[in-house]
CSV table of C-alpha atoms in Angstrom, one decimal:
chain,number,residue,atom,x,y,z
A,18,MET,CA,133.5,138.9,74.4
A,19,HIS,CA,130.2,137.2,73.7
A,20,LYS,CA,129.8,133.6,74.7
A,21,GLU,CA,127.5,131.2,73.0
A,22,GLU,CA,124.0,130.8,74.3
A,23,ILE,CA,123.3,127.2,75.3
A,24,ILE,CA,119.8,127.1,76.7
A,25,LYS,CA,117.2,129.8,76.3
A,26,ILE,CA,113.7,129.8,77.7
A,27,SER,CA,111.6,132.7,76.4
A,28,HIS,CA,108.3,134.1,77.5
A,29,ILE,CA,107.4,131.0,79.5
A,30,THR,CA,104.0,130.8,81.2
A,31,LYS,CA,103.4,127.8,83.5
A,32,ARG,CA,100.3,127.2,85.4
A,33,TYR,CA,99.1,124.5,87.8
A,34,GLU,CA,95.4,124.6,87.3
A,35,GLU,CA,94.5,128.3,88.0
A,36,ASN,CA,97.8,129.2,89.8
A,37,ALA,CA,100.5,130.8,87.7
A,38,ILE,CA,103.9,129.5,88.7
A,39,LEU,CA,105.8,131.4,86.1
A,40,GLU,CA,104.5,134.4,84.2
A,41,ASP,CA,106.2,135.5,80.9
A,42,PHE,CA,109.6,134.4,82.2
A,43,SER,CA,112.7,134.4,80.0
A,44,LEU,CA,116.3,133.4,80.8
A,45,SER,CA,119.3,132.6,78.7
A,46,VAL,CA,122.3,130.6,79.9
A,47,TYR,CA,125.6,131.1,78.2
A,48,GLU,CA,128.5,128.8,77.9
A,49,GLY,CA,130.8,128.5,80.9
A,50,GLU,CA,128.5,130.6,83.1
A,51,VAL,CA,127.2,129.8,86.6
A,52,VAL,CA,123.7,131.2,87.1
A,53,VAL,CA,122.3,131.0,90.6
A,54,ILE,CA,118.6,131.3,91.1
A,55,VAL,CA,117.4,132.5,94.5
A,56,GLY,CA,114.1,133.5,95.9
A,57,PRO,CA,111.5,132.5,98.5
A,58,SER,CA,109.9,129.1,98.5
A,59,GLY,CA,107.3,128.5,95.9
A,60,CYS,CA,108.5,131.3,93.6
A,61,GLY,CA,109.1,128.9,90.7
A,62,LYS,CA,112.8,128.4,91.0
A,63,SER,CA,112.7,124.6,90.7
A,64,THR,CA,110.1,124.9,87.9
A,65,ILE,CA,112.6,126.8,85.7
A,66,LEU,CA,115.1,123.9,86.0
A,67,ARG,CA,112.4,121.3,85.3
A,68,ILE,CA,111.3,123.2,82.2
A,69,MET,CA,114.9,123.5,81.0
A,70,ASN,CA,115.1,119.7,81.2
A,71,GLY,CA,111.7,119.1,79.6
A,72,LEU,CA,110.2,117.5,82.8
A,73,GLU,CA,107.5,120.1,83.0
A,74,PRO,CA,105.0,120.9,80.3
A,75,ILE,CA,104.5,124.6,79.6
A,76,GLN,CA,101.4,126.6,78.5
A,77,LYS,CA,103.2,129.3,76.6
A,78,GLY,CA,106.6,130.2,75.4
A,79,GLU,CA,109.5,128.1,74.1
A,80,VAL,CA,112.7,126.4,75.1
A,81,THR,CA,115.6,126.5,72.7
A,82,TYR,CA,118.8,124.5,73.0
A,83,ARG,CA,121.7,126.0,71.0
A,84,GLY,CA,119.2,127.7,68.8
A,85,GLU,CA,117.2,124.5,68.2
A,86,LYS,CA,113.6,124.6,69.4
A,87,VAL,CA,112.7,121.8,71.8
A,88,ASP,CA,109.2,120.6,71.1
A,89,GLY,CA,107.0,118.3,73.2
A,90,LYS,CA,108.0,115.2,71.4
A,91,LEU,CA,109.9,112.7,73.4
A,92,GLY,CA,112.6,112.2,70.7
A,93,SER,CA,113.4,115.9,70.7
A,94,ILE,CA,113.4,116.1,74.5
A,95,THR,CA,115.6,113.0,75.1
A,96,ARG,CA,118.3,114.3,72.8
A,97,ILE,CA,118.4,117.5,74.9
A,98,ARG,CA,118.2,115.7,78.2
A,99,GLU,CA,121.4,113.8,77.4
A,100,LYS,CA,123.1,117.2,77.2
A,101,VAL,CA,121.5,118.7,80.2
A,102,GLY,CA,122.3,116.9,83.4
A,103,MET,CA,120.1,117.3,86.4
A,104,VAL,CA,120.8,116.7,90.1
A,105,PHE,CA,117.8,116.6,92.5
A,106,GLN,CA,117.2,117.6,96.1
A,107,SER,CA,116.5,114.0,97.2
A,108,TYR,CA,119.3,112.4,95.1
A,109,GLU,CA,116.9,109.9,93.3
A,110,LEU,CA,119.5,107.1,93.1
A,111,PHE,CA,118.2,103.7,92.0
A,112,PRO,CA,117.9,101.8,95.3
A,113,HIS,CA,118.5,98.4,93.8
A,114,LYS,CA,121.5,99.3,91.8
A,115,THR,CA,125.1,99.6,93.1
A,116,ILE,CA,126.8,103.0,92.9
A,117,LEU,CA,128.6,102.0,89.8
A,118,GLN,CA,125.5,100.6,88.2
A,119,ASN,CA,123.7,103.9,89.0
A,120,ILE,CA,126.3,105.9,87.3
A,121,MET,CA,126.7,103.6,84.2
A,122,LEU,CA,123.0,103.0,83.4
A,123,ALA,CA,122.4,106.0,81.2
A,124,PRO,CA,125.8,106.3,79.5
A,125,VAL,CA,125.5,102.7,78.5
A,126,LEU,CA,121.8,102.3,77.7
A,127,VAL,CA,120.9,105.8,76.6
A,128,GLN,CA,124.1,107.0,75.0
A,129,LYS,CA,125.1,103.5,73.9
A,130,ARG,CA,128.7,104.1,74.9
A,131,ASP,CA,131.3,101.4,75.4
A,132,LYS,CA,130.9,99.8,78.8
A,133,LYS,CA,134.6,99.6,79.6
A,134,GLU,CA,135.2,103.2,78.8
A,135,VAL,CA,132.2,104.3,80.8
A,136,LYS,CA,133.3,102.2,83.8
A,137,GLU,CA,136.8,103.7,83.7
A,138,GLU,CA,135.4,107.2,83.6
A,139,ALA,CA,132.9,106.5,86.4
A,140,LEU,CA,135.7,105.2,88.6
A,141,GLN,CA,137.8,108.3,87.9
A,142,LEU,CA,134.9,110.6,88.8
A,143,LEU,CA,134.1,108.6,91.9
A,144,ASN,CA,137.7,109.0,92.9
A,145,ARG,CA,137.5,112.7,92.3
A,146,VAL,CA,134.6,113.1,94.8
A,147,GLY,CA,136.4,110.7,97.3
A,148,LEU,CA,134.0,107.8,96.9
A,149,LEU,CA,135.9,105.3,95.0
A,150,GLU,CA,135.7,102.7,97.7
A,151,LYS,CA,131.9,102.9,97.6
A,152,LYS,CA,131.6,101.7,94.0
A,153,ASP,CA,130.0,98.4,94.9
A,154,SER,CA,127.8,99.7,97.7
A,155,TYR,CA,124.1,100.3,97.5
A,156,PRO,CA,122.6,103.8,98.0
A,157,ARG,CA,121.2,103.0,101.4
A,158,GLN,CA,124.7,102.3,102.7
A,159,LEU,CA,125.7,105.9,102.0
A,160,SER,CA,125.1,109.1,103.9
A,161,GLY,CA,123.0,111.9,102.4
A,162,GLY,CA,126.1,113.9,101.4
A,163,GLN,CA,127.7,110.8,99.8
A,164,LYS,CA,124.5,110.0,97.9
A,165,GLN,CA,124.4,113.5,96.5
A,166,ARG,CA,128.0,113.3,95.4
A,167,VAL,CA,127.2,110.1,93.6
A,168,ALA,CA,124.2,111.8,92.0
A,169,ILE,CA,126.5,114.6,90.7
A,170,VAL,CA,128.9,112.0,89.3
A,171,ARG,CA,126.0,110.2,87.7
A,172,ALA,CA,125.1,113.5,85.9
A,173,LEU,CA,128.7,114.3,85.0
A,174,CYS,CA,129.3,110.9,83.5
A,175,MET,CA,126.8,111.8,80.7
A,176,HIS,CA,129.1,114.6,79.6
A,177,PRO,CA,126.4,117.2,79.8
A,178,GLU,CA,126.9,120.7,78.4
A,179,VAL,CA,124.9,122.2,81.2
A,180,LEU,CA,124.3,121.0,84.8
A,181,LEU,CA,121.1,121.9,86.7
A,182,PHE,CA,121.2,121.7,90.5
A,183,ASP,CA,117.8,121.7,92.2
A,184,GLU,CA,118.3,122.6,95.9
A,185,VAL,CA,120.9,119.8,96.1
A,186,THR,CA,121.8,120.5,99.7
A,187,ALA,CA,118.3,121.3,101.1
A,188,ALA,CA,118.0,117.8,102.7
A,189,LEU,CA,121.5,117.7,104.2
A,190,ASP,CA,123.1,118.3,107.5
A,191,PRO,CA,125.5,121.3,107.6
A,192,GLU,CA,128.7,119.3,107.3
A,193,MET,CA,127.4,117.4,104.4
A,194,VAL,CA,126.3,120.6,102.7
A,195,ARG,CA,129.9,121.6,102.7
A,196,GLU,CA,131.2,118.4,101.1
A,197,VAL,CA,128.6,118.6,98.3
A,198,LEU,CA,129.1,122.4,97.7
A,199,GLU,CA,132.9,121.8,97.5
A,200,VAL,CA,132.2,119.6,94.5
A,201,LEU,CA,130.1,122.3,92.9
A,202,LEU,CA,132.8,124.9,93.5
A,203,SER,CA,135.4,122.7,91.8
A,204,LEU,CA,133.1,122.2,88.8
A,205,ALA,CA,132.6,126.0,88.5
A,206,LYS,CA,136.4,126.5,88.6
A,207,GLU,CA,136.7,124.0,85.7
A,208,GLY,CA,134.4,126.3,83.7
A,209,LYS,CA,131.3,124.0,83.6
A,210,THR,CA,128.1,125.7,82.7
A,211,MET,CA,125.7,125.4,85.6
A,212,VAL,CA,122.3,126.6,86.8
A,213,ILE,CA,122.0,126.3,90.5
A,214,VAL,CA,118.9,126.8,92.7
A,215,THR,CA,119.9,127.2,96.3
A,216,HIS,CA,119.1,128.7,99.7
A,217,GLU,CA,122.8,128.8,100.7
A,218,MET,CA,123.4,132.5,100.2
A,219,SER,CA,127.1,132.5,101.0
A,220,PHE,CA,127.7,129.7,98.6
A,221,ALA,CA,125.7,131.6,95.9
A,222,LYS,CA,127.8,134.6,96.5
A,223,ALA,CA,131.0,132.5,96.0
A,224,VAL,CA,130.0,130.5,93.0
A,225,ALA,CA,127.7,132.7,90.9
A,226,ASP,CA,128.6,134.8,87.8
A,227,ARG,CA,125.1,136.0,87.7
A,228,VAL,CA,122.3,135.9,90.3
A,229,ILE,CA,118.7,135.8,89.4
A,230,PHE,CA,116.2,136.8,92.1
A,231,LEU,CA,112.7,135.4,91.5
A,232,ASP,CA,109.5,136.3,93.3
A,233,GLY,CA,106.0,135.3,92.6
A,234,GLY,CA,106.8,133.7,89.2
A,235,HIS,CA,108.7,136.6,87.7
A,236,LEU,CA,112.2,138.0,87.6
A,237,GLU,CA,112.6,140.7,90.4
A,238,GLU,CA,116.2,141.4,90.0
A,239,GLU,CA,119.3,140.2,88.2
A,240,GLY,CA,122.9,141.1,88.7
A,241,THR,CA,126.4,140.0,89.6
A,242,PRO,CA,126.7,138.6,93.2
A,243,ALA,CA,128.5,141.7,94.3
A,244,GLU,CA,125.7,143.9,93.1
A,245,PHE,CA,122.9,141.7,94.3
A,246,PHE,CA,124.2,140.8,97.7
A,247,GLU,CA,125.8,144.1,98.7
A,248,HIS,CA,123.5,146.6,97.0
A,249,PRO,CA,120.2,145.0,96.1
A,250,LYS,CA,118.1,147.4,94.0
A,251,THR,CA,114.6,146.3,94.7
A,252,GLU,CA,112.8,146.5,98.1
A,253,ARG,CA,111.7,142.9,97.7
A,254,ALA,CA,115.3,141.7,97.3
A,255,LYS,CA,116.4,143.7,100.4
A,256,GLN,CA,113.6,142.2,102.3
A,257,PHE,CA,114.5,138.7,101.1
A,258,LEU,CA,118.2,139.0,102.0
A,259,ASN,CA,117.3,140.3,105.4
A,260,THR,CA,115.6,137.0,106.2
A,261,PHE,CA,119.1,135.5,106.4
A,262,THR,CA,120.4,137.9,109.0
A,263,TYR,CA,119.3,138.2,112.6
A,264,ASP,CA,119.5,141.1,115.0
A,265,LYS,CA,121.1,140.5,118.4
A,266,VAL,CA,118.5,140.0,121.0
A,267,GLU,CA,118.6,142.9,123.5
A,268,ARG,CA,117.6,141.7,127.0
A,269,GLU,CA,116.1,144.1,129.4
B,29,MET,CA,94.2,50.6,99.9
B,30,GLU,CA,97.8,49.4,100.2
B,31,PHE,CA,100.5,51.8,101.3
B,32,LYS,CA,102.5,51.3,98.1
B,33,GLU,CA,99.4,52.0,95.9
B,34,MET,CA,98.6,55.1,97.9
B,35,PHE,CA,102.1,56.4,97.8
B,36,PHE,CA,102.2,56.2,94.0
B,37,MET,CA,98.8,57.8,93.8
B,38,LEU,CA,99.9,60.7,96.0
B,39,THR,CA,103.2,61.1,94.2
B,40,LYS,CA,101.4,61.2,90.9
B,41,GLY,CA,98.9,63.7,92.3
B,42,THR,CA,101.6,66.0,93.6
B,43,TRP,CA,103.4,65.9,90.3
B,44,ASP,CA,100.1,66.7,88.4
B,45,THR,CA,99.4,69.5,90.8
B,46,LEU,CA,102.8,71.0,90.4
B,47,TYR,CA,102.6,70.7,86.7
B,48,MET,CA,99.3,72.5,86.5
B,49,VAL,CA,100.3,75.2,89.0
B,50,LEU,CA,103.7,76.0,87.5
B,51,ILE,CA,102.6,76.0,83.9
B,52,SER,CA,99.5,78.1,84.5
B,53,THR,CA,101.4,80.6,86.6
B,54,LEU,CA,104.0,80.8,83.9
B,55,LEU,CA,101.4,81.4,81.2
B,56,GLY,CA,99.6,83.7,83.6
B,57,TYR,CA,102.7,85.9,83.8
B,58,ILE,CA,103.2,85.8,80.0
B,59,ILE,CA,99.8,87.4,79.8
B,60,GLY,CA,99.6,89.3,83.1
B,61,LEU,CA,103.1,90.9,83.2
B,62,PRO,CA,102.6,93.0,80.0
B,63,LEU,CA,99.0,93.8,81.1
B,64,GLY,CA,100.3,95.0,84.5
B,65,ILE,CA,102.9,97.1,82.8
B,66,LEU,CA,100.3,98.6,80.5
B,67,LEU,CA,98.0,99.3,83.5
B,68,THR,CA,100.9,101.1,85.2
B,69,ILE,CA,102.0,103.3,82.4
B,70,THR,CA,98.6,104.2,81.1
B,71,ASP,CA,97.1,105.2,84.4
B,72,VAL,CA,96.7,109.0,85.1
B,73,ASP,CA,100.0,109.3,86.9
B,74,GLY,CA,101.8,106.8,84.7
B,75,ILE,CA,104.6,107.6,82.3
B,76,ARG,CA,102.3,107.4,79.3
B,77,PRO,CA,98.7,108.2,80.5
B,78,ASN,CA,95.9,106.9,78.3
B,79,PRO,CA,92.6,107.0,80.1
B,80,VAL,CA,90.7,105.1,77.5
B,81,LEU,CA,93.1,102.1,77.3
B,82,TYR,CA,93.4,102.0,81.1
B,83,LYS,CA,89.6,102.0,81.6
B,84,ILE,CA,89.2,99.1,79.0
B,85,LEU,CA,91.8,97.0,80.6
B,86,ASP,CA,90.6,97.9,84.1
B,87,VAL,CA,87.0,96.7,83.3
B,88,ILE,CA,88.1,93.5,81.6
B,89,ILE,CA,90.3,92.6,84.5
B,90,ASN,CA,87.6,93.4,87.1
B,91,VAL,CA,85.0,91.4,85.3
B,92,THR,CA,87.3,88.3,85.0
B,93,ARG,CA,88.3,88.6,88.6
B,94,SER,CA,84.7,88.8,89.8
B,95,ILE,CA,83.8,85.4,88.4
B,96,PRO,CA,84.3,82.7,91.1
B,97,PHE,CA,86.8,80.2,89.9
B,98,LEU,CA,84.5,77.2,90.1
B,99,ILE,CA,82.0,79.0,87.8
B,100,LEU,CA,84.8,80.1,85.5
B,101,LEU,CA,85.9,76.5,85.2
B,102,ILE,CA,82.5,75.5,83.9
B,103,LEU,CA,81.8,78.7,81.9
B,104,ILE,CA,84.9,78.3,79.7
B,105,MET,CA,84.6,74.6,79.2
B,106,PRO,CA,83.8,75.0,75.5
B,107,PHE,CA,86.9,77.2,75.1
B,108,THR,CA,89.0,74.7,77.0
B,109,LYS,CA,87.8,72.0,74.7
B,110,ALA,CA,88.6,74.0,71.7
B,111,VAL,CA,92.2,74.7,72.9
B,112,VAL,CA,93.2,71.3,74.4
B,113,GLY,CA,90.7,68.9,72.8
B,114,LYS,CA,89.0,67.8,76.0
B,115,SER,CA,87.6,69.6,79.1
B,116,TYR,CA,88.9,67.4,81.9
B,117,GLY,CA,92.3,66.2,83.1
B,118,THR,CA,95.4,68.1,84.2
B,119,THR,CA,96.4,69.7,80.8
B,120,ALA,CA,92.8,70.9,80.3
B,121,THR,CA,92.7,72.5,83.7
B,122,ILE,CA,95.7,74.7,82.8
B,123,VAL,CA,93.4,76.7,80.5
B,124,PRO,CA,90.9,77.9,83.2
B,125,LEU,CA,93.8,78.3,85.7
B,126,THR,CA,95.6,80.6,83.3
B,127,VAL,CA,92.4,82.6,82.6
B,128,ALA,CA,92.0,83.1,86.4
B,129,ALA,CA,95.7,83.8,87.0
B,130,ALA,CA,96.3,86.4,84.3
B,131,PRO,CA,94.1,89.2,85.7
B,132,LEU,CA,95.2,88.5,89.3
B,133,ILE,CA,98.8,88.7,88.2
B,134,ALA,CA,98.2,91.8,86.1
B,135,ARG,CA,96.8,93.6,89.3
B,136,MET,CA,99.7,92.4,91.4
B,137,VAL,CA,102.3,93.5,88.8
B,138,GLU,CA,100.5,96.9,88.6
B,139,SER,CA,100.6,97.4,92.4
B,140,SER,CA,104.3,96.4,92.5
B,141,LEU,CA,105.3,98.7,89.7
B,142,LYS,CA,103.4,101.6,91.2
B,143,GLU,CA,105.6,101.3,94.4
B,144,VAL,CA,108.6,102.6,92.4
B,145,ASP,CA,109.4,106.1,93.5
B,146,LYS,CA,108.3,108.8,91.1
B,147,GLY,CA,111.4,110.8,91.7
B,148,VAL,CA,113.6,107.9,90.5
B,149,ILE,CA,111.6,107.6,87.3
B,150,GLU,CA,111.9,111.3,86.8
B,151,ALA,CA,115.7,111.1,87.3
B,152,ALA,CA,115.8,108.4,84.6
B,153,PHE,CA,113.8,110.6,82.3
B,154,SER,CA,116.1,113.5,83.0
B,155,MET,CA,119.0,111.4,81.8
B,156,GLY,CA,117.3,110.9,78.5
B,157,ALA,CA,116.0,107.4,79.0
B,158,GLY,CA,113.2,106.3,76.7
B,159,TYR,CA,110.0,104.3,77.7
B,160,PHE,CA,111.6,100.9,77.1
B,161,THR,CA,114.6,101.6,79.4
B,162,ILE,CA,112.4,103.1,82.0
B,163,ILE,CA,110.0,100.1,82.0
B,164,TRP,CA,112.7,97.4,82.2
B,165,LYS,CA,115.6,99.0,83.9
B,166,VAL,CA,113.7,101.2,86.4
B,167,LEU,CA,110.1,100.0,86.9
B,168,VAL,CA,110.7,96.2,86.7
B,169,THR,CA,114.2,96.1,88.1
B,170,GLU,CA,113.5,98.4,91.0
B,171,SER,CA,110.3,96.6,92.0
B,172,ARG,CA,111.7,93.1,91.7
B,173,THR,CA,111.4,92.3,95.5
B,174,SER,CA,107.7,93.2,95.4
B,175,LEU,CA,107.2,91.3,92.0
B,176,LEU,CA,108.7,88.2,93.5
B,177,VAL,CA,106.4,88.4,96.6
B,178,GLY,CA,103.7,88.6,93.9
B,179,VAL,CA,104.9,85.4,92.3
B,180,THR,CA,104.7,83.7,95.6
B,181,ILE,CA,101.1,84.9,96.2
B,182,ALA,CA,100.1,83.9,92.7
B,183,LEU,CA,101.6,80.4,93.0
B,184,GLY,CA,99.7,79.9,96.3
B,185,THR,CA,96.4,81.2,94.9
B,186,ILE,CA,96.7,79.0,91.8
B,187,LEU,CA,97.6,76.0,94.0
B,188,GLY,CA,94.3,76.6,95.8
B,189,TYR,CA,92.4,77.0,92.5
B,190,SER,CA,94.0,73.8,91.1
B,191,ALA,CA,92.5,71.8,94.0
B,192,MET,CA,89.1,73.2,93.2
B,193,ALA,CA,89.4,71.8,89.7
B,194,GLY,CA,89.2,68.4,91.3
B,195,VAL,CA,85.4,68.8,91.3
B,196,ILE,CA,85.2,68.4,87.6
B,197,GLY,CA,87.9,65.8,87.3
B,198,GLY,CA,90.8,68.3,87.0
B,199,GLY,CA,93.4,65.9,88.2
B,200,GLY,CA,96.1,66.4,90.8
B,201,LEU,CA,95.8,66.4,94.6
B,202,GLY,CA,92.4,68.2,94.7
B,203,ASP,CA,91.0,65.5,92.5
B,204,ILE,CA,92.2,62.7,94.8
B,205,ALA,CA,90.9,64.5,97.9
B,206,ILE,CA,87.4,64.8,96.4
B,207,ARG,CA,87.3,61.3,94.9
B,208,TYR,CA,88.5,59.4,97.9
B,209,GLY,CA,87.7,61.7,100.7
B,210,TYR,CA,84.3,63.0,99.6
B,211,TYR,CA,82.7,60.4,97.4
B,212,ARG,CA,84.2,57.3,99.1
B,213,TYR,CA,84.4,58.5,102.6
B,214,GLU,CA,88.1,57.6,102.9
B,215,THR,CA,88.9,60.4,105.4
B,216,GLY,CA,92.5,59.1,105.9
B,217,ILE,CA,93.4,59.7,102.3
B,218,MET,CA,91.7,63.1,102.3
B,219,ILE,CA,93.7,64.2,105.3
B,220,ILE,CA,97.0,63.0,103.8
B,221,THR,CA,96.2,64.8,100.6
B,222,VAL,CA,95.4,68.0,102.4
B,223,ALA,CA,98.7,67.6,104.4
B,224,VAL,CA,100.6,67.4,101.2
B,225,LEU,CA,98.9,70.5,99.9
B,226,VAL,CA,99.8,72.3,103.1
B,227,ILE,CA,103.4,71.3,102.8
B,228,LEU,CA,103.5,72.4,99.1
B,229,MET,CA,102.1,75.8,100.1
B,230,GLN,CA,104.7,76.1,102.9
B,231,ILE,CA,107.6,75.3,100.6
B,232,LEU,CA,106.4,77.8,98.0
B,233,GLN,CA,105.9,80.5,100.6
B,234,TRP,CA,109.2,79.9,102.3
B,235,ALA,CA,111.2,79.7,99.1
B,236,GLY,CA,109.6,82.9,97.7
B,237,MET,CA,110.2,84.9,100.8
B,238,LEU,CA,113.8,83.7,101.1
B,239,LEU,CA,114.5,84.7,97.6
B,240,SER,CA,112.8,88.1,97.8
B,241,LYS,CA,114.8,88.9,100.9
B,242,LYS,CA,118.0,87.9,99.2
B,243,ILE,CA,117.4,90.3,96.2
B,244,ASP,CA,116.3,93.2,98.4
B,245,ARG,CA,119.0,95.9,98.3
B,246,ARG,CA,117.0,98.4,100.4
B,247,ARG,CA,117.3,96.4,103.6
B,248,GLY,CA,119.5,93.7,105.2
B,249,LYS,CA,123.3,93.4,104.9
């Protein structure tokens, strides 16, 4: 069984001034797959997502979407962006628009879809994440977890073929982390193609089909969650996974 | 001077002042709003950086803003005459007022638009939005509270400038204050005129702030 490749980034080199963020990095995402990218802060995880969505210029390499090369022109990028939904760490909802307006903006203005039809779908999706009664509220009236669920709905309403999640729970309290991750888990069950950057290791283990471990701008290790979390091959990965466990303090 | 006569003069003066201020602020925005948008998007961290265009606009605006209004008034008299047909009176004063208002408005629009969170703009880009959508639906819509505060400030400043135009027979309340108060030593009329100006300014300020609070979705109820 070989599934179709949706996004492929190949031999990407990304630098900020002199510092290399990514060095000759390649990754393919296949249809229906959940890829989780983990690694220490500043290893380039988020940059990968931003490159996949054309938000970050690259020095070398190329991005292809279903075999079609994405060049630097805005026309080519916007077409891809409609198909690649992105959810950010700090939600990035429009503060002066209601929840419904936030969700409907791009489907109506960018995709030129029928307003009525979009509204119906938006309400359905809001209902699904348990936020239907918030449709006319403004973002500041919502909790962090609620805002993030709205941001996910906003991305879903564009009918993306791939969803990118950039540390979507990093700014949330533990209980809110749960409510947001539940949504992601249900999307995974539906067979949505997703690329997730996260620090929640137990969530990564539960949701991933494939785990990518990144360090210092290059791929250190790649495998199924069972392989990676139970039997990491590289020293660096073992070391990284150890930072999430603590030894019991022995008092004298 | 009889009360009735004075009343009519002041009513006419107030009307003239409002006419000059409102029309020149409107014209000022017709020129200044696109300029402010251009400044915002062409700046280094804008959505369409263009250092050359930014620098050109930047210099033009700074130069225009450096000229004191009273000097500008006299400096562009030939231009005013070419546009309106004469260089004095209320309609003629609209020309220098607009020339003074446009760069001020451009700067205020620029600073309002730059308040919009970069992350929100990026989110709009990530959804495939083009420049036009980003400018109108994100930059302008999201900074509307600040833009409206800008309108209030612009109206107040233009009101002050319009009074200065009285020196060269610009019409309106400033004209009355100078003619009666300064040349004829009728202090009473001058004080009343100034009082009307103060009241106008208060009304503008109060209405502007009330409106901007009402459309602010980030605070309040």
